[in-house]
C-alpha atoms as a PDB file:
ATOM      1  CA  MET A   1     -12.599  22.672  13.516  1.00  0.00           C
ATOM      2  CA  ASN A   2      -8.735  22.010  14.834  1.00  0.00           C
ATOM      3  CA  ILE A   3      -8.775  18.733  13.056  1.00  0.00           C
ATOM      4  CA  LEU A   4      -9.304  19.814   9.515  1.00  0.00           C
ATOM      5  CA  GLU A   5      -6.632  22.478  10.273  1.00  0.00           C
ATOM      6  CA  ASP A   6      -4.481  20.055  11.412  1.00  0.00           C
ATOM      7  CA  ILE A   7      -5.008  17.657   8.228  1.00  0.00           C
ATOM      8  CA  LYS A   8      -4.674  21.062   6.087  1.00  0.00           C
ATOM      9  CA  GLN A   9      -1.200  21.803   7.687  1.00  0.00           C
ATOM     10  CA  ALA A  10       0.043  18.332   6.927  1.00  0.00           C
ATOM     11  CA  PHE A  11      -0.407  18.702   3.311  1.00  0.00           C
ATOM     12  CA  ARG A  12       0.992  22.045   3.248  1.00  0.00           C
ATOM     13  CA  GLU A  13       4.275  21.102   4.876  1.00  0.00           C
ATOM     14  CA  PRO A  14       7.124  19.937   2.470  1.00  0.00           C
ATOM     15  CA  ASN A  15       9.029  16.573   3.058  1.00  0.00           C
ATOM     16  CA  ASN A  16       6.046  15.061   5.052  1.00  0.00           C
ATOM     17  CA  THR A  17       5.319  12.282   2.627  1.00  0.00           C
ATOM     18  CA  LEU A  18       5.061   9.345   5.457  1.00  0.00           C
ATOM     19  CA  LYS A  19       2.495  11.446   7.409  1.00  0.00           C
ATOM     20  CA  GLN A  20       0.467  12.247   4.100  1.00  0.00           C
ATOM     21  CA  LEU A  21       0.459   8.818   3.179  1.00  0.00           C
ATOM     22  CA  ILE A  22      -1.085   7.669   6.571  1.00  0.00           C
ATOM     23  CA  LEU A  23      -3.290  10.462   6.582  1.00  0.00           C
ATOM     24  CA  ILE A  24      -4.892   9.645   3.079  1.00  0.00           C
ATOM     25  CA  ASN A  25      -5.272   5.992   4.231  1.00  0.00           C
ATOM     26  CA  VAL A  26      -7.145   7.087   7.671  1.00  0.00           C
ATOM     27  CA  ILE A  27      -9.239   9.540   6.062  1.00  0.00           C
ATOM     28  CA  VAL A  28     -10.428   7.017   3.302  1.00  0.00           C
ATOM     29  CA  PHE A  29     -11.102   4.721   5.910  1.00  0.00           C
ATOM     30  CA  VAL A  30     -13.078   6.862   7.906  1.00  0.00           C
ATOM     31  CA  VAL A  31     -15.115   7.958   4.929  1.00  0.00           C
ATOM     32  CA  LEU A  32     -16.026   4.380   4.112  1.00  0.00           C
ATOM     33  CA  ILE A  33     -16.982   3.782   7.512  1.00  0.00           C
ATOM     34  CA  VAL A  34     -19.533   6.721   7.605  1.00  0.00           C
ATOM     35  CA  MET A  35     -20.549   5.969   4.024  1.00  0.00           C
ATOM     36  CA  ARG A  36     -21.150   2.182   4.815  1.00  0.00           C
ATOM     37  CA  LEU A  37     -23.350   3.298   7.663  1.00  0.00           C
ATOM     38  CA  ILE A  38     -25.391   5.905   6.050  1.00  0.00           C
ATOM     39  CA  VAL A  39     -25.998   3.975   2.613  1.00  0.00           C
ATOM     40  CA  THR A  40     -26.860   0.813   4.512  1.00  0.00           C
ATOM     41  CA  TYR A  41     -29.450   2.515   6.664  1.00  0.00           C
ATOM     42  CA  THR A  42     -30.973   4.245   3.769  1.00  0.00           C
ATOM     43  CA  VAL A  43     -30.746   2.564   0.453  1.00  0.00           C
ATOM     44  CA  GLY A  44     -29.268  -0.725   1.393  1.00  0.00           C
ATOM     45  CA  PRO A  45     -25.820  -2.525   1.744  1.00  0.00           C
ATOM     46  CA  GLN A  46     -25.824  -3.337  -1.992  1.00  0.00           C
ATOM     47  CA  VAL A  47     -25.658   0.189  -3.034  1.00  0.00           C
ATOM     48  CA  TYR A  48     -22.517   0.535  -0.446  1.00  0.00           C
ATOM     49  CA  GLY A  49     -20.943  -2.492  -2.568  1.00  0.00           C
ATOM     50  CA  LEU A  50     -21.384  -0.884  -5.720  1.00  0.00           C
ATOM     51  CA  LEU A  51     -19.838   2.332  -4.332  1.00  0.00           C
ATOM     52  CA  LEU A  52     -16.905   0.239  -3.137  1.00  0.00           C
ATOM     53  CA  SER A  53     -16.416  -1.495  -6.543  1.00  0.00           C
ATOM     54  CA  TYR A  54     -15.297   2.020  -7.785  1.00  0.00           C
ATOM     55  CA  ILE A  55     -12.103   2.151  -5.864  1.00  0.00           C
ATOM     56  CA  ALA A  56     -11.245  -1.621  -5.060  1.00  0.00           C
ATOM     57  CA  LEU A  57      -9.094  -3.087  -7.896  1.00  0.00           C
ATOM     58  CA  PRO A  58     -11.267  -5.748  -9.763  1.00  0.00           C
ATOM     59  CA  SER A  59      -9.832  -9.167 -10.736  1.00  0.00           C
ATOM     60  CA  TYR A  60     -11.389  -9.116 -14.043  1.00  0.00           C
ATOM     61  CA  LEU A  61      -9.149  -7.822 -16.671  1.00  0.00           C
ATOM     62  CA  HIS A  62     -12.009  -6.040 -18.441  1.00  0.00           C
ATOM     63  CA  SER A  63     -13.367  -4.258 -15.369  1.00  0.00           C
ATOM     64  CA  LEU A  64      -9.726  -3.183 -14.917  1.00  0.00           C
ATOM     65  CA  LEU A  65      -9.714  -1.426 -18.354  1.00  0.00           C
ATOM     66  CA  ILE A  66     -12.915   0.251 -17.730  1.00  0.00           C
ATOM     67  CA  LYS A  67     -11.711   1.216 -14.350  1.00  0.00           C
ATOM     68  CA  PRO A  68      -8.101   1.916 -14.630  1.00  0.00           C
ATOM     69  CA  TRP A  69      -7.811   4.297 -11.524  1.00  0.00           C
ATOM     70  CA  THR A  70      -8.633   1.350  -9.060  1.00  0.00           C
ATOM     71  CA  LEU A  71      -5.088   0.344 -10.052  1.00  0.00           C
ATOM     72  CA  ILE A  72      -4.164   3.258  -7.690  1.00  0.00           C
ATOM     73  CA  THR A  73      -7.121   3.787  -5.366  1.00  0.00           C
ATOM     74  CA  TYR A  74      -7.085   0.258  -4.039  1.00  0.00           C
ATOM     75  CA  PHE A  75      -3.783   0.870  -2.089  1.00  0.00           C
ATOM     76  CA  PHE A  76      -5.204   3.719  -0.152  1.00  0.00           C
ATOM     77  CA  THR A  77      -8.384   1.918   0.840  1.00  0.00           C
ATOM     78  CA  HIS A  78      -9.227  -0.200   3.829  1.00  0.00           C
ATOM     79  CA  GLU A  79     -12.260  -1.792   5.735  1.00  0.00           C
ATOM     80  CA  GLY A  80     -11.122  -3.784   8.371  1.00  0.00           C
ATOM     81  CA  PHE A  81      -9.527  -2.187  11.591  1.00  0.00           C
ATOM     82  CA  LEU A  82      -6.998  -4.582  12.319  1.00  0.00           C
ATOM     83  CA  HIS A  83      -5.942  -4.275   8.563  1.00  0.00           C
ATOM     84  CA  ILE A  84      -5.374  -0.642   8.128  1.00  0.00           C
ATOM     85  CA  ILE A  85      -3.544  -0.585  11.941  1.00  0.00           C
ATOM     86  CA  PHE A  86      -1.108  -3.183  10.895  1.00  0.00           C
ATOM     87  CA  ASN A  87      -0.625  -1.648   7.532  1.00  0.00           C
ATOM     88  CA  MET A  88      -0.204   1.661   9.088  1.00  0.00           C
ATOM     89  CA  LEU A  89       2.239   0.472  11.919  1.00  0.00           C
ATOM     90  CA  ASN A  90       4.362  -1.054   9.329  1.00  0.00           C
ATOM     91  CA  LEU A  91       4.272   2.039   7.058  1.00  0.00           C
ATOM     92  CA  TYR A  92       5.129   4.410   9.907  1.00  0.00           C
ATOM     93  CA  TRP A  93       7.970   2.174  11.314  1.00  0.00           C
ATOM     94  CA  PHE A  94       9.533   1.038   8.173  1.00  0.00           C
ATOM     95  CA  GLY A  95       8.699   4.264   6.380  1.00  0.00           C
ATOM     96  CA  GLN A  96      10.794   6.265   9.086  1.00  0.00           C
ATOM     97  CA  LEU A  97      13.645   4.331   8.153  1.00  0.00           C
ATOM     98  CA  VAL A  98      13.309   4.865   4.480  1.00  0.00           C
ATOM     99  CA  ARG A  99      12.409   8.656   4.854  1.00  0.00           C
ATOM    100  CA  GLU A 100      15.560   9.093   7.015  1.00  0.00           C
ATOM    101  CA  TYR A 101      18.282   7.198   4.925  1.00  0.00           C
ATOM    102  CA  LEU A 102      16.671   7.661   1.369  1.00  0.00           C
ATOM    103  CA  GLY A 103      14.436  10.632   1.823  1.00  0.00           C
ATOM    104  CA  ASP A 104      10.877  11.612   0.999  1.00  0.00           C
ATOM    105  CA  LYS A 105      10.681  11.069  -2.721  1.00  0.00           C
ATOM    106  CA  LYS A 106      12.154   7.561  -2.443  1.00  0.00           C
ATOM    107  CA  LEU A 107       9.508   6.564   0.027  1.00  0.00           C
ATOM    108  CA  LEU A 108       6.682   7.749  -1.947  1.00  0.00           C
ATOM    109  CA  SER A 109       8.252   5.892  -5.084  1.00  0.00           C
ATOM    110  CA  LEU A 110       8.259   2.610  -3.123  1.00  0.00           C
ATOM    111  CA  TYR A 111       4.848   2.974  -1.663  1.00  0.00           C
ATOM    112  CA  VAL A 112       3.243   3.802  -5.289  1.00  0.00           C
ATOM    113  CA  TYR A 113       5.337   1.225  -7.364  1.00  0.00           C
ATOM    114  CA  GLY A 114       4.817  -1.587  -4.616  1.00  0.00           C
ATOM    115  CA  GLY A 115       1.001  -0.952  -4.943  1.00  0.00           C
ATOM    116  CA  LEU A 116       1.345  -0.847  -8.769  1.00  0.00           C
ATOM    117  CA  VAL A 117       3.432  -3.890  -9.065  1.00  0.00           C
ATOM    118  CA  GLY A 118       1.279  -5.986  -6.699  1.00  0.00           C
ATOM    119  CA  GLY A 119      -2.138  -4.800  -8.170  1.00  0.00           C
ATOM    120  CA  ILE A 120      -1.055  -5.926 -11.882  1.00  0.00           C
ATOM    121  CA  LEU A 121       0.725  -9.237 -10.474  1.00  0.00           C
ATOM    122  CA  PHE A 122      -2.979  -9.544  -8.843  1.00  0.00           C
ATOM    123  CA  VAL A 123      -4.796  -9.174 -11.925  1.00  0.00           C
ATOM    124  CA  LEU A 124      -2.581 -11.291 -14.292  1.00  0.00           C
ATOM    125  CA  MET A 125      -2.358 -14.249 -11.734  1.00  0.00           C
ATOM    126  CA  TYR A 126      -6.281 -14.312 -11.359  1.00  0.00           C
ATOM    127  CA  ASN A 127      -6.536 -14.200 -15.276  1.00  0.00           C
ATOM    128  CA  LEU A 128      -3.593 -16.374 -16.122  1.00  0.00           C
ATOM    129  CA  ILE A 129      -3.453 -19.362 -13.240  1.00  0.00           C
ATOM    130  CA  PRO A 130      -6.129 -22.056 -13.515  1.00  0.00           C
ATOM    131  CA  TYR A 131      -6.147 -22.559  -9.862  1.00  0.00           C
ATOM    132  CA  LEU A 132      -7.113 -18.743  -9.153  1.00  0.00           C
ATOM    133  CA  SER A 133      -9.984 -18.769 -11.624  1.00  0.00           C
ATOM    134  CA  VAL A 134     -12.036 -20.316  -8.857  1.00  0.00           C
ATOM    135  CA  TYR A 135     -11.702 -16.870  -7.198  1.00  0.00           C
ATOM    136  CA  LEU A 136     -12.040 -14.970 -10.072  1.00  0.00           C
ATOM    137  CA  GLY A 137     -14.191 -11.799  -9.562  1.00  0.00           C
ATOM    138  CA  ARG A 138     -13.091 -11.135  -6.365  1.00  0.00           C
ATOM    139  CA  PRO A 139     -11.769  -7.388  -5.713  1.00  0.00           C
ATOM    140  CA  MET A 140      -8.736  -6.415  -3.716  1.00  0.00           C
ATOM    141  CA  ILE A 141      -8.235  -3.500  -1.556  1.00  0.00           C
ATOM    142  CA  GLY A 142      -5.492  -2.701   1.031  1.00  0.00           C
ATOM    143  CA  ALA A 143      -2.031  -0.771   1.138  1.00  0.00           C
ATOM    144  CA  SER A 144      -0.294  -4.453   1.822  1.00  0.00           C
ATOM    145  CA  ALA A 145       1.734  -4.528  -1.342  1.00  0.00           C
ATOM    146  CA  SER A 146       3.002  -1.118  -1.089  1.00  0.00           C
ATOM    147  CA  VAL A 147       3.878  -1.583   2.906  1.00  0.00           C
ATOM    148  CA  LEU A 148       5.806  -4.710   2.205  1.00  0.00           C
ATOM    149  CA  ALA A 149       7.734  -2.956  -0.809  1.00  0.00           C
ATOM    150  CA  ILE A 150       8.805  -0.353   2.096  1.00  0.00           C
ATOM    151  CA  VAL A 151       9.364  -3.038   4.637  1.00  0.00           C
ATOM    152  CA  VAL A 152      11.504  -5.090   2.123  1.00  0.00           C
ATOM    153  CA  GLY A 153      13.191  -2.003   0.857  1.00  0.00           C
ATOM    154  CA  ALA A 154      14.261  -0.953   4.462  1.00  0.00           C
ATOM    155  CA  ALA A 155      15.504  -4.347   5.018  1.00  0.00           C
ATOM    156  CA  THR A 156      17.332  -4.634   2.069  1.00  0.00           C
ATOM    157  CA  LEU A 157      19.090  -1.225   2.686  1.00  0.00           C
ATOM    158  CA  LEU A 158      19.540  -1.760   6.484  1.00  0.00           C
ATOM    159  CA  PRO A 159      19.414  -5.376   7.025  1.00  0.00           C
ATOM    160  CA  ASN A 160      20.836  -5.429  10.458  1.00  0.00           C
ATOM    161  CA  PHE A 161      19.012  -2.381  11.799  1.00  0.00           C
ATOM    162  CA  THR A 162      17.267  -3.531  15.282  1.00  0.00           C
ATOM    163  CA  PHE A 163      13.443  -3.053  16.295  1.00  0.00           C
ATOM    164  CA  ASN A 164      12.700  -4.097  19.994  1.00  0.00           C
ATOM    165  CA  LEU A 165       9.356  -6.138  19.655  1.00  0.00           C
ATOM    166  CA  ILE A 166       7.155  -6.339  22.465  1.00  0.00           C
ATOM    167  CA  LEU A 167       7.466  -9.887  24.459  1.00  0.00           C
ATOM    168  CA  ILE A 168      10.519 -10.572  21.989  1.00  0.00           C
ATOM    169  CA  GLY A 169      12.877  -7.876  22.247  1.00  0.00           C
ATOM    170  CA  PRO A 170      15.696  -6.782  19.816  1.00  0.00           C
ATOM    171  CA  VAL A 171      15.185  -8.260  16.258  1.00  0.00           C
ATOM    172  CA  ARG A 172      17.257  -7.346  12.799  1.00  0.00           C
ATOM    173  CA  ILE A 173      14.359  -6.010  10.427  1.00  0.00           C
ATOM    174  CA  LYS A 174      15.815  -8.478   7.785  1.00  0.00           C
ATOM    175  CA  TYR A 175      14.318 -11.194   9.805  1.00  0.00           C
ATOM    176  CA  ILE A 176      10.981  -9.282  10.374  1.00  0.00           C
ATOM    177  CA  ALA A 177      10.690  -8.789   6.374  1.00  0.00           C
ATOM    178  CA  LEU A 178      11.512 -12.551   5.855  1.00  0.00           C
ATOM    179  CA  PHE A 179       8.600 -13.414   8.343  1.00  0.00           C
ATOM    180  CA  LEU A 180       6.201 -11.295   6.427  1.00  0.00           C
ATOM    181  CA  VAL A 181       7.404 -12.587   3.081  1.00  0.00           C
ATOM    182  CA  ILE A 182       7.083 -16.067   4.222  1.00  0.00           C
ATOM    183  CA  LEU A 183       3.388 -15.094   5.722  1.00  0.00           C
ATOM    184  CA  SER A 184       2.584 -14.158   2.056  1.00  0.00           C
ATOM    185  CA  ILE A 185       3.946 -17.238   0.729  1.00  0.00           C
ATOM    186  CA  SER A 186       1.923 -19.287   2.909  1.00  0.00           C
ATOM    187  CA  GLY A 187      -1.223 -17.354   2.152  1.00  0.00           C
ATOM    188  CA  ALA A 188      -0.505 -17.835  -1.675  1.00  0.00           C
ATOM    189  CA  VAL A 189      -2.805 -20.695  -1.662  1.00  0.00           C
ATOM    190  CA  GLY A 190      -6.617 -20.411  -0.309  1.00  0.00           C
ATOM    191  CA  ASP A 191      -9.157 -17.573  -0.390  1.00  0.00           C
ATOM    192  CA  ASN A 192      -6.823 -14.804  -0.277  1.00  0.00           C
ATOM    193  CA  ALA A 193      -4.356 -16.315  -2.749  1.00  0.00           C
ATOM    194  CA  GLY A 194      -4.334 -12.922  -5.115  1.00  0.00           C
ATOM    195  CA  GLY A 195      -3.812 -10.742  -2.110  1.00  0.00           C
ATOM    196  CA  ASN A 196      -0.849 -12.554  -0.836  1.00  0.00           C
ATOM    197  CA  ILE A 197       0.590 -12.892  -4.458  1.00  0.00           C
ATOM    198  CA  ALA A 198       0.170  -9.159  -4.526  1.00  0.00           C
ATOM    199  CA  HIS A 199       2.115  -8.641  -1.269  1.00  0.00           C
ATOM    200  CA  LEU A 200       4.895 -10.840  -2.849  1.00  0.00           C
ATOM    201  CA  GLY A 201       4.850  -8.462  -5.928  1.00  0.00           C
ATOM    202  CA  GLY A 202       5.374  -5.457  -3.711  1.00  0.00           C
ATOM    203  CA  ALA A 203       8.177  -7.353  -1.741  1.00  0.00           C
ATOM    204  CA  VAL A 204      10.120  -8.277  -4.948  1.00  0.00           C
ATOM    205  CA  LEU A 205       9.696  -4.595  -6.275  1.00  0.00           C
ATOM    206  CA  GLY A 206      10.963  -3.431  -2.812  1.00  0.00           C
ATOM    207  CA  TRP A 207      14.119  -5.330  -2.846  1.00  0.00           C
ATOM    208  CA  LEU A 208      14.856  -4.481  -6.841  1.00  0.00           C
ATOM    209  CA  PHE A 209      14.212  -0.726  -5.997  1.00  0.00           C
ATOM    210  CA  VAL A 210      17.038  -0.551  -3.521  1.00  0.00           C
ATOM    211  CA  LYS A 211      19.226  -2.861  -5.260  1.00  0.00           C
ATOM    212  CA  GLN A 212      19.010  -0.149  -8.415  1.00  0.00           C
ATOM    213  CA  LEU A 213      19.558   2.600  -6.159  1.00  0.00           C
ATOM    214  CA  GLN A 214      22.759   1.122  -4.796  1.00  0.00           C
ATOM    215  CA  ASN A 215      23.827   0.606  -8.353  1.00  0.00           C
ATOM    216  CA  GLY A 216      23.329   4.330  -8.967  1.00  0.00           C
ATOM    217  CA  ARG A 217      19.913   4.213 -10.712  1.00  0.00           C
ATOM    218  CA  ASP A 218      16.708   5.746  -9.633  1.00  0.00           C
ATOM    219  CA  MET A 219      13.775   3.866 -10.571  1.00  0.00           C
ATOM    220  CA  GLY A 220      11.464   6.623  -8.953  1.00  0.00           C
ATOM    221  CA  ARG A 221      12.533   9.153 -11.522  1.00  0.00           C
ATOM    222  CA  PRO A 222       9.660   8.770 -14.079  1.00  0.00           C
ATOM    223  CA  LEU A 223       7.121   8.880 -11.389  1.00  0.00           C
ATOM    224  CA  HIS A 224       8.496  12.314  -9.998  1.00  0.00           C
ATOM    225  CA  ALA A 225       8.658  13.358 -13.438  1.00  0.00           C
ATOM    226  CA  PHE A 226       5.143  12.799 -13.855  1.00  0.00           C
ATOM    227  CA  LEU A 227       4.117  14.224 -10.707  1.00  0.00           C
ATOM    228  CA  ASP A 228       6.434  17.391 -11.493  1.00  0.00           C
ATOM    229  CA  PHE A 229       4.563  17.570 -14.745  1.00  0.00           C
ATOM    230  CA  ILE A 230       1.029  17.400 -13.287  1.00  0.00           C
ATOM    231  CA  THR A 231       1.727  19.902 -10.400  1.00  0.00           C
ATOM    232  CA  ASN A 232       2.997  22.581 -13.216  1.00  0.00           C
ATOM    233  CA  LEU A 233       0.181  22.296 -15.360  1.00  0.00           C
END
């Protein structure tokens, strides 16, 4: 099929990290939609929930220790259309800036580190903050922490770069990033408190990553040294 060939080609091309990240998220989303339909109609929705638990990030610390890979798989996983559309649009818009000015390796570093920091903060807060213990047991999925790391990273690097927003007009990206951060702060109390705390973890990572780059230190080197080691095995 042409679609399969297009996907294969996207992963063969060098320096194509942005498209690859978006494709992975979309593929996982489509697979989950199909799987949910098949499993629900055959063996029941509870089985789908069990399958999802193997890629969603658990809030229980002991569950994370049993399924450590979920600290990575969760930030490639979405269920709602609005959730993935919002994340992928922001990833594309701001990821293009990071890719153009910093390169593909820095883009990947921001995405992965943002997701990791957001996920770790999510688990820690649920297990350490008494207020959040009421919601303990809720898993987390979504690339929001990774995407916000890229958004804030781009805004830290190019604060006065302007996007033309529909119905609003030209807006500097530092204000877009600030709005998204404030939105996450406002949501840090309530049903999705843990998710919004994860977003803030990603935002802090994005700011710190670019600041360190500007000071001559590349926080992404360990990640790419590890990836080079894996690919050369």
